[in-house]
Amino acid sequence: MEMAKIGPGVAGGNNRQTLTDDDKLGRDLFDHWCRQAGLTVSVDRMGTMFARRAGADETLPPVMMGSHLDTQPTGGKFDGVLGVLAGLEVVRSLNEMGIRTRHPIEVVNWTNEEGARFAPAILASAVFAGKMSLEDAYALTDDEGKTFGGELSRIGYKGENPVGDRPIKAMFELHIEQGPILEAEGLELGVVSHAQGLRWIEFTLTGYECHTGTTPMPVRRNALVGAARAVELVNKVALDFEPDAVATVGYLNVSPNSRNIVPGSVTFCVDMRNPSLEDLKDMETAIVTGVEQIADDLKLDCTSQEVGAYDPVVFDEDCVSAVRNAAEQLGYSHKDMVSGAGHDACHIAAVAPTAMIFCPCVGGISHNEAEEITPEWAAAGADVLLHAVVATAGVVEE
Ligand code: HGY
Ligand code: MN
Ligand code: MN
């Protein structure tokens, strides 16, 4: 709730977008709390923060608890934040109980998980996993043309440490489910064994601008009519691949967006997801060829660019078992789940044994300022996180 006071939204949630002044204030508060808990904080060249608790054997790779503090423009208070601050709470609890682990432990705030201001999402973990170069990440621009690298410097979080390329024992990410399943089934936790894959493709349809009063309909090349047909096509492709597929156009810019000018160009981004890589690729083909056909029919130019992608993820069996065993030992009701949302864990799974824990959220609502969880759900998630991490990091008898 303290963190939620930074970068408040307009309806009780948060607008603490990555690399804004509010993101800096949130980072500074997290840094302060970590130092109060005796952690040493380091920052890498993507601005990711690693708050480290020494292990009995400092030569061993760390067990990480990571998620993100940046939010959507109309985000909730718990998406990402729960996982980072639960990690800090685990450290505080270990301190209070005088528990020393063999492996070091790191609480991690991954930069730009949301991808709302700078696409793609889960950016810093992608660079950490070697899926994107630092230079390409630095060159990304927001809608105002500001660069990621420039904004990272501006807020003072462009660290010196190299990104990635260091051994990790394991990473656990506690995150709200962002869907309705756990609450509807009256369960306290999700044991996340898989995550669906994602593709973000940005299209630009170009016709020509002309007067809405004087230009006869047959000669127009209206880019927004093309985009409207494309939005309907995207929805239809997802329904064709039911029950597992989802596809959305949530980002659309009309130019020049004047009431009495026929739109000359429209840029929109398609977010498509599926747990099956084969079906995801088939969806992508159906959508790209479908939009190109729409452009042909309306004599529009069409360009497209992939701006985000990760394949379906199978999380590490030992880490998933550590989560499931903790839930069983502690008596929390739970079920295995596939994550519909993308998370930093999806990229880190490529370079370290990784698993996730889901906490229910009220009505399954997320990416909405009304996002809510209960303290009991948060405590259950943090409890399982602590036990999974301690089981993996090992305990040294004092
Ligand atoms: O888009 C996602 O899945 C994540 O919530 N940023
Ligand atoms: Mn998130
Ligand atoms: Mn999110």
Short mmCIF file of C-alpha atoms and ligand atoms in Angstrom, two decimals:
data_model
loop_
_atom_site.label_atom_id
_atom_site.label_comp_id
_atom_site.label_asym_id
_atom_site.label_seq_id
_atom_site.Cartn_x
_atom_site.Cartn_y
_atom_site.Cartn_z
CA MET A 1 0.00 0.00 0.00
CA GLU A 2 2.98 2.30 0.61
CA MET A 3 4.30 1.50 -2.87
CA ALA A 4 0.84 2.11 -4.34
CA LYS A 5 1.00 5.75 -3.17
CA ILE A 6 3.71 6.30 -5.79
CA GLY A 7 2.42 6.88 -9.31
CA PRO A 8 -1.28 6.76 -8.36
CA GLY A 9 -3.86 6.18 -11.09
CA VAL A 10 -7.16 8.02 -11.35
CA ALA A 11 -9.38 5.20 -10.04
CA GLY A 12 -7.53 3.69 -7.09
CA GLY A 13 -4.85 1.82 -9.05
CA ASN A 14 -1.45 2.85 -10.38
CA ASN A 15 0.14 4.60 -13.33
CA ARG A 16 3.83 4.02 -12.55
CA GLN A 17 5.11 3.36 -16.05
CA THR A 18 8.66 2.26 -16.66
CA LEU A 19 11.46 4.88 -16.50
CA THR A 20 9.13 7.70 -15.50
CA ASP A 21 9.81 9.91 -12.47
CA ASP A 22 7.29 7.81 -10.55
CA ASP A 23 9.14 4.61 -11.50
CA LYS A 24 12.30 6.23 -10.10
CA LEU A 25 10.52 7.08 -6.84
CA GLY A 26 9.21 3.51 -6.57
CA ARG A 27 12.70 2.14 -7.22
CA ASP A 28 14.19 4.50 -4.61
CA LEU A 29 11.64 3.33 -2.01
CA PHE A 30 12.35 -0.34 -2.81
CA ASP A 31 16.10 0.36 -2.55
CA HIS A 32 15.58 2.02 0.85
CA TRP A 33 13.54 -0.90 2.20
CA CYS A 34 16.12 -3.41 0.92
CA ARG A 35 18.99 -1.60 2.62
CA GLN A 36 16.93 -1.44 5.84
CA ALA A 37 16.67 -5.25 5.60
CA GLY A 38 20.46 -5.52 5.33
CA LEU A 39 20.52 -6.30 1.60
CA THR A 40 23.17 -5.01 -0.80
CA VAL A 41 21.58 -3.58 -3.94
CA SER A 42 23.23 -3.69 -7.37
CA VAL A 43 21.87 -2.39 -10.68
CA ASP A 44 22.74 -3.76 -14.12
CA ARG A 45 22.92 -1.89 -17.42
CA MET A 46 19.21 -2.47 -18.06
CA GLY A 47 18.34 -0.92 -14.70
CA THR A 48 17.28 -4.21 -13.15
CA MET A 49 17.78 -4.13 -9.36
CA PHE A 50 19.26 -7.14 -7.51
CA ALA A 51 18.93 -6.90 -3.71
CA ARG A 52 21.23 -9.59 -2.31
CA ARG A 53 21.22 -11.45 1.03
CA ALA A 54 24.54 -13.23 1.52
CA GLY A 55 24.55 -17.00 1.73
CA ALA A 56 26.84 -19.10 3.89
CA ASP A 57 28.73 -19.92 0.70
CA GLU A 58 29.01 -16.76 -1.38
CA THR A 59 30.62 -18.66 -4.25
CA LEU A 60 27.30 -20.41 -4.96
CA PRO A 61 24.79 -18.97 -7.49
CA PRO A 62 21.82 -17.11 -5.98
CA VAL A 63 18.22 -18.19 -5.62
CA MET A 64 16.17 -15.28 -7.01
CA MET A 65 12.68 -14.02 -6.15
CA GLY A 66 11.82 -11.63 -8.94
CA SER A 67 9.01 -9.69 -10.56
CA HIS A 68 8.44 -6.02 -11.47
CA LEU A 69 7.49 -2.63 -9.98
CA ASP A 70 6.50 -0.90 -13.23
CA THR A 71 2.77 -0.77 -14.01
CA GLN A 72 0.37 -0.38 -16.91
CA PRO A 73 -0.99 3.16 -17.48
CA THR A 74 -4.26 2.03 -15.88
CA GLY A 75 -2.71 -0.71 -13.77
CA GLY A 76 -3.48 -2.27 -10.44
CA LYS A 77 -1.54 -2.10 -7.18
CA PHE A 78 -0.47 -5.76 -7.16
CA ASP A 79 0.56 -6.82 -10.71
CA GLY A 80 4.31 -7.38 -10.33
CA VAL A 81 4.54 -5.49 -7.04
CA LEU A 82 3.28 -8.48 -5.04
CA GLY A 83 6.17 -10.65 -6.24
CA VAL A 84 8.88 -8.09 -5.53
CA LEU A 85 7.63 -7.04 -2.09
CA ALA A 86 6.82 -10.63 -1.08
CA GLY A 87 10.46 -11.39 -1.85
CA LEU A 88 11.48 -8.57 0.47
CA GLU A 89 9.08 -9.92 3.13
CA VAL A 90 10.67 -13.37 2.81
CA VAL A 91 14.07 -11.79 3.52
CA ARG A 92 12.73 -9.87 6.51
CA SER A 93 11.22 -13.12 7.86
CA LEU A 94 14.49 -15.04 7.41
CA ASN A 95 16.28 -12.21 9.23
CA GLU A 96 13.78 -12.33 12.12
CA MET A 97 14.06 -16.12 12.36
CA GLY A 98 17.85 -16.02 12.11
CA ILE A 99 17.83 -18.45 9.20
CA ARG A 100 20.99 -18.60 7.08
CA THR A 101 20.78 -20.16 3.64
CA ARG A 102 23.65 -21.90 1.86
CA HIS A 103 23.04 -20.17 -1.46
CA PRO A 104 22.74 -16.37 -1.54
CA ILE A 105 19.24 -14.98 -2.14
CA GLU A 106 18.38 -12.06 -4.43
CA VAL A 107 15.16 -10.06 -4.60
CA VAL A 108 14.88 -8.74 -8.18
CA ASN A 109 12.97 -5.84 -9.76
CA TRP A 110 13.09 -6.48 -13.54
CA THR A 111 12.93 -3.31 -15.67
CA ASN A 112 10.03 -2.76 -18.09
CA GLU A 113 7.99 -5.93 -17.61
CA GLU A 114 4.81 -4.30 -18.89
CA GLY A 115 5.95 -3.10 -22.34
CA ALA A 116 3.24 -0.42 -22.34
CA ARG A 117 5.60 2.53 -22.82
CA PHE A 118 8.45 0.69 -24.57
CA ALA A 119 7.52 -2.49 -26.51
CA PRO A 120 8.22 -5.38 -26.10
CA ALA A 121 7.09 -6.43 -22.66
CA ILE A 122 9.39 -8.43 -20.32
CA LEU A 123 12.26 -6.47 -21.84
CA ALA A 124 15.06 -6.56 -19.23
CA SER A 125 14.61 -10.28 -18.62
CA ALA A 126 14.80 -10.79 -22.43
CA VAL A 127 18.16 -8.98 -22.55
CA PHE A 128 19.28 -10.91 -19.43
CA ALA A 129 18.38 -14.18 -21.22
CA GLY A 130 20.30 -13.11 -24.33
CA LYS A 131 17.16 -12.81 -26.47
CA MET A 132 17.68 -9.13 -27.28
CA SER A 133 20.82 -7.00 -27.45
CA LEU A 134 21.43 -4.14 -25.01
CA GLU A 135 21.86 -1.76 -27.96
CA ASP A 136 18.49 -2.71 -29.47
CA ALA A 137 16.83 -2.26 -26.08
CA TYR A 138 18.46 1.15 -25.58
CA ALA A 139 17.25 2.27 -29.02
CA LEU A 140 13.55 1.50 -28.34
CA THR A 141 11.38 4.64 -28.39
CA ASP A 142 8.10 5.55 -26.72
CA ASP A 143 5.20 7.36 -28.44
CA GLU A 144 6.97 10.69 -27.79
CA GLY A 145 10.19 9.49 -29.42
CA LYS A 146 12.15 9.26 -26.16
CA THR A 147 14.65 6.38 -26.11
CA PHE A 148 14.79 3.64 -23.47
CA GLY A 149 18.52 4.25 -22.94
CA GLY A 150 18.00 7.98 -22.58
CA GLU A 151 15.17 7.60 -20.07
CA LEU A 152 17.11 5.00 -18.06
CA SER A 153 19.99 7.48 -17.73
CA ARG A 154 17.61 10.32 -16.92
CA ILE A 155 16.18 8.54 -13.88
CA GLY A 156 19.67 7.51 -12.74
CA TYR A 157 19.23 3.74 -13.01
CA LYS A 158 21.57 2.87 -15.88
CA GLY A 159 23.81 0.61 -13.77
CA GLU A 160 27.36 -0.52 -14.55
CA ASN A 161 26.89 -4.27 -14.15
CA PRO A 162 26.70 -6.43 -17.27
CA VAL A 163 23.27 -7.86 -18.04
CA GLY A 164 22.91 -11.58 -17.48
CA ASP A 165 25.67 -14.07 -18.26
CA ARG A 166 25.96 -15.14 -14.61
CA PRO A 167 24.87 -18.42 -12.99
CA ILE A 168 21.53 -18.57 -11.18
CA LYS A 169 20.52 -21.48 -8.96
CA ALA A 170 16.79 -20.85 -9.51
CA MET A 171 14.20 -18.09 -9.85
CA PHE A 172 10.72 -18.10 -8.28
CA GLU A 173 8.12 -15.48 -9.25
CA LEU A 174 5.02 -14.92 -7.14
CA HIS A 175 2.39 -13.10 -9.22
CA ILE A 176 -1.35 -12.49 -9.15
CA GLU A 177 -3.19 -14.87 -11.52
CA GLN A 178 -4.76 -12.00 -13.49
CA GLY A 179 -7.60 -14.37 -14.34
CA PRO A 180 -10.73 -15.80 -12.62
CA ILE A 181 -9.85 -19.50 -12.15
CA LEU A 182 -8.44 -19.70 -8.60
CA GLU A 183 -11.08 -17.47 -7.02
CA ALA A 184 -13.91 -19.23 -8.89
CA GLU A 185 -12.70 -22.63 -7.65
CA GLY A 186 -12.11 -21.36 -4.11
CA LEU A 187 -8.39 -22.17 -4.26
CA GLU A 188 -5.60 -20.28 -2.47
CA LEU A 189 -2.68 -20.83 -4.88
CA GLY A 190 -1.70 -21.71 -8.44
CA VAL A 191 1.32 -23.96 -9.07
CA VAL A 192 2.39 -22.63 -12.47
CA SER A 193 3.94 -25.39 -14.61
CA HIS A 194 3.69 -23.74 -18.04
CA ALA A 195 3.10 -20.38 -19.74
CA GLN A 196 1.52 -19.79 -23.12
CA GLY A 197 3.50 -18.25 -25.98
CA LEU A 198 2.99 -14.74 -27.38
CA ARG A 199 3.49 -12.78 -30.57
CA TRP A 200 3.06 -8.97 -30.86
CA ILE A 201 2.84 -7.81 -34.49
CA GLU A 202 2.53 -4.11 -35.36
CA PHE A 203 0.77 -3.26 -38.66
CA THR A 204 0.61 0.07 -40.49
CA LEU A 205 -2.10 0.48 -43.15
CA THR A 206 -1.68 3.48 -45.45
CA GLY A 207 -4.22 5.01 -47.84
CA TYR A 208 -4.44 8.76 -48.37
CA GLU A 209 -5.89 11.70 -46.47
CA CYS A 210 -8.74 13.57 -48.16
CA HIS A 211 -11.77 15.72 -47.39
CA THR A 212 -14.64 13.84 -45.75
CA GLY A 213 -17.21 16.12 -47.43
CA THR A 214 -16.01 16.26 -50.99
CA THR A 215 -14.39 12.90 -51.70
CA PRO A 216 -16.73 10.33 -53.31
CA MET A 217 -16.80 6.96 -51.49
CA PRO A 218 -15.56 4.82 -54.44
CA VAL A 219 -12.26 6.70 -54.77
CA ARG A 220 -11.32 6.69 -51.10
CA ARG A 221 -8.49 4.62 -49.59
CA ASN A 222 -9.57 4.78 -45.98
CA ALA A 223 -6.94 3.25 -43.66
CA LEU A 224 -9.34 3.11 -40.69
CA VAL A 225 -11.86 0.98 -42.61
CA GLY A 226 -9.00 -1.44 -43.21
CA ALA A 227 -8.04 -1.40 -39.52
CA ALA A 228 -11.65 -1.96 -38.49
CA ARG A 229 -11.85 -5.08 -40.69
CA ALA A 230 -8.49 -6.21 -39.28
CA VAL A 231 -9.72 -5.89 -35.68
CA GLU A 232 -12.71 -8.08 -36.53
CA LEU A 233 -10.42 -10.59 -38.33
CA VAL A 234 -8.09 -10.86 -35.29
CA ASN A 235 -11.06 -11.61 -33.04
CA LYS A 236 -12.35 -14.25 -35.49
CA VAL A 237 -8.97 -16.02 -35.75
CA ALA A 238 -8.85 -16.37 -31.94
CA LEU A 239 -12.37 -17.86 -31.96
CA ASP A 240 -11.33 -20.23 -34.77
CA PHE A 241 -8.54 -21.54 -32.48
CA GLU A 242 -10.74 -21.90 -29.38
CA PRO A 243 -10.57 -22.94 -26.56
CA ASP A 244 -6.92 -22.03 -25.85
CA ALA A 245 -6.25 -19.07 -28.15
CA VAL A 246 -6.59 -15.37 -27.39
CA ALA A 247 -5.94 -12.44 -29.76
CA THR A 248 -6.52 -8.73 -29.28
CA VAL A 249 -5.94 -5.32 -30.82
CA GLY A 250 -5.52 -3.03 -27.81
CA TYR A 251 -3.22 -0.40 -29.29
CA LEU A 252 -4.35 1.64 -32.32
CA ASN A 253 -3.24 5.06 -33.59
CA VAL A 254 -5.22 6.88 -36.31
CA SER A 255 -3.54 9.57 -38.38
CA PRO A 256 -4.32 12.43 -38.62
CA ASN A 257 -7.31 11.68 -36.30
CA SER A 258 -9.25 14.74 -37.44
CA ARG A 259 -13.05 14.70 -37.58
CA ASN A 260 -13.22 15.80 -41.22
CA ILE A 261 -10.22 14.04 -42.77
CA VAL A 262 -10.45 10.50 -44.17
CA PRO A 263 -7.74 8.63 -42.17
CA GLY A 264 -4.56 8.33 -44.23
CA SER A 265 -2.81 5.80 -42.03
CA VAL A 266 -3.47 3.60 -39.00
CA THR A 267 -0.93 1.74 -36.86
CA PHE A 268 -2.17 -1.05 -34.59
CA CYS A 269 -0.60 -3.89 -32.60
CA VAL A 270 -1.96 -7.46 -32.51
CA ASP A 271 -1.38 -9.40 -29.25
CA MET A 272 -1.88 -13.13 -29.98
CA ARG A 273 -1.25 -15.98 -27.54
CA ASN A 274 -1.57 -19.77 -27.43
CA PRO A 275 -0.07 -22.54 -25.24
CA SER A 276 0.66 -24.52 -28.43
CA LEU A 277 3.58 -23.24 -30.53
CA GLU A 278 2.14 -24.86 -33.66
CA ASP A 279 -1.25 -23.19 -33.20
CA LEU A 280 0.44 -19.87 -32.35
CA LYS A 281 2.33 -19.98 -35.65
CA ASP A 282 -0.88 -20.89 -37.53
CA MET A 283 -2.68 -17.96 -35.89
CA GLU A 284 0.15 -15.64 -36.93
CA THR A 285 -0.06 -16.84 -40.54
CA ALA A 286 -3.86 -16.46 -40.61
CA ILE A 287 -3.68 -12.93 -39.20
CA VAL A 288 -0.81 -11.65 -41.38
CA THR A 289 -2.26 -13.04 -44.63
CA GLY A 290 -5.74 -11.90 -43.61
CA VAL A 291 -4.65 -8.30 -42.98
CA GLU A 292 -2.67 -8.25 -46.23
CA GLN A 293 -5.78 -9.41 -48.10
CA ILE A 294 -7.86 -6.64 -46.46
CA ALA A 295 -5.22 -4.11 -47.55
CA ASP A 296 -5.36 -5.42 -51.13
CA ASP A 297 -9.16 -5.24 -51.21
CA LEU A 298 -9.07 -1.59 -50.09
CA LYS A 299 -6.00 -0.58 -52.12
CA LEU A 300 -4.04 0.19 -48.93
CA ASP A 301 -0.32 -0.26 -48.40
CA CYS A 302 0.45 -2.67 -45.55
CA THR A 303 3.65 -3.06 -43.53
CA SER A 304 4.10 -5.29 -40.47
CA GLN A 305 6.82 -5.82 -37.88
CA GLU A 306 7.15 -8.31 -35.04
CA VAL A 307 7.64 -6.22 -31.87
CA GLY A 308 7.45 -8.95 -29.23
CA ALA A 309 7.68 -12.74 -29.06
CA TYR A 310 8.32 -15.66 -26.78
CA ASP A 311 7.47 -19.33 -27.26
CA PRO A 312 5.35 -21.40 -24.84
CA VAL A 313 7.31 -22.12 -21.63
CA VAL A 314 7.67 -25.34 -19.64
CA PHE A 315 8.89 -24.42 -16.15
CA ASP A 316 11.52 -26.47 -14.31
CA GLU A 317 10.08 -29.64 -12.75
CA ASP A 318 12.17 -29.43 -9.57
CA CYS A 319 11.19 -25.81 -8.99
CA VAL A 320 7.53 -26.57 -9.71
CA SER A 321 7.73 -29.48 -7.24
CA ALA A 322 9.29 -27.19 -4.62
CA VAL A 323 6.27 -24.90 -4.97
CA ARG A 324 3.75 -27.75 -4.94
CA ASN A 325 5.44 -29.45 -1.93
CA ALA A 326 5.44 -26.17 0.01
CA ALA A 327 1.74 -25.64 -0.70
CA GLU A 328 0.96 -29.20 0.42
CA GLN A 329 3.11 -29.02 3.58
CA LEU A 330 1.52 -25.71 4.53
CA GLY A 331 -1.99 -26.96 3.76
CA TYR A 332 -2.92 -24.40 1.11
CA SER A 333 -5.47 -25.48 -1.52
CA HIS A 334 -3.87 -25.27 -4.97
CA LYS A 335 -3.91 -26.52 -8.56
CA ASP A 336 -1.44 -26.71 -11.44
CA MET A 337 -1.93 -23.92 -13.98
CA VAL A 338 -0.73 -22.54 -17.30
CA SER A 339 0.00 -18.81 -17.20
CA GLY A 340 -2.03 -16.80 -19.71
CA ALA A 341 -0.01 -13.69 -19.01
CA GLY A 342 3.65 -13.16 -19.82
CA HIS A 343 6.11 -12.74 -16.98
CA ASP A 344 9.84 -12.21 -16.51
CA ALA A 345 9.91 -15.86 -15.45
CA CYS A 346 9.07 -16.75 -19.08
CA HIS A 347 12.47 -15.46 -20.27
CA ILE A 348 14.49 -16.42 -17.19
CA ALA A 349 13.28 -20.02 -17.65
CA ALA A 350 15.63 -20.10 -20.66
CA VAL A 351 18.73 -19.48 -18.50
CA ALA A 352 17.83 -20.85 -15.05
CA PRO A 353 15.49 -23.34 -13.36
CA THR A 354 12.34 -21.27 -12.85
CA ALA A 355 8.77 -21.63 -11.57
CA MET A 356 5.87 -19.37 -10.60
CA ILE A 357 3.31 -19.16 -7.84
CA PHE A 358 -0.12 -17.63 -8.53
CA CYS A 359 -2.20 -15.73 -6.01
CA PRO A 360 -5.94 -15.36 -6.78
CA CYS A 361 -7.29 -11.91 -7.59
CA VAL A 362 -10.82 -10.60 -7.10
CA GLY A 363 -12.99 -11.30 -10.12
CA GLY A 364 -9.86 -12.18 -12.08
CA ILE A 365 -9.54 -8.46 -12.81
CA SER A 366 -6.10 -7.12 -13.75
CA HIS A 367 -4.62 -4.50 -16.10
CA ASN A 368 -7.42 -2.47 -14.56
CA GLU A 369 -7.19 -0.05 -11.63
CA ALA A 370 -9.84 -2.08 -9.77
CA GLU A 371 -7.36 -5.00 -9.35
CA GLU A 372 -7.70 -6.42 -5.81
CA ILE A 373 -6.30 -9.28 -3.69
CA THR A 374 -6.83 -10.20 -0.03
CA PRO A 375 -4.09 -10.09 2.64
CA GLU A 376 -4.74 -13.80 3.24
CA TRP A 377 -4.05 -14.67 -0.40
CA ALA A 378 -0.91 -12.51 -0.36
CA ALA A 379 0.30 -14.19 2.87
CA ALA A 380 -0.29 -17.69 1.48
CA GLY A 381 1.71 -16.82 -1.64
CA ALA A 382 4.55 -15.30 0.37
CA ASP A 383 4.57 -18.30 2.72
CA VAL A 384 4.90 -20.77 -0.16
CA LEU A 385 7.52 -18.53 -1.79
CA LEU A 386 9.60 -18.57 1.43
CA HIS A 387 9.44 -22.36 1.75
CA ALA A 388 10.20 -23.04 -1.92
CA VAL A 389 13.17 -20.67 -1.81
CA VAL A 390 14.55 -22.06 1.47
CA ALA A 391 14.16 -25.64 0.22
CA THR A 392 16.14 -24.69 -2.91
CA ALA A 393 18.77 -22.49 -1.23
CA GLY A 394 19.41 -24.92 1.61
CA VAL A 395 19.63 -23.97 5.32
CA VAL A 396 22.87 -23.83 7.31
CA GLU A 397 22.53 -24.81 10.94
CA GLU A 398 24.00 -21.99 13.05
O1 HGY B 1 1.22 -8.79 -21.25
C1 HGY B 1 1.44 -9.55 -20.30
O2 HGY B 1 1.14 -10.71 -20.37
C2 HGY B 1 2.06 -9.04 -19.01
O3 HGY B 1 1.01 -8.90 -18.07
N1 HGY B 1 2.74 -7.78 -19.18
MN MN B 2 3.00 -8.55 -14.25
MN MN B 3 0.99 -6.70 -16.26
#
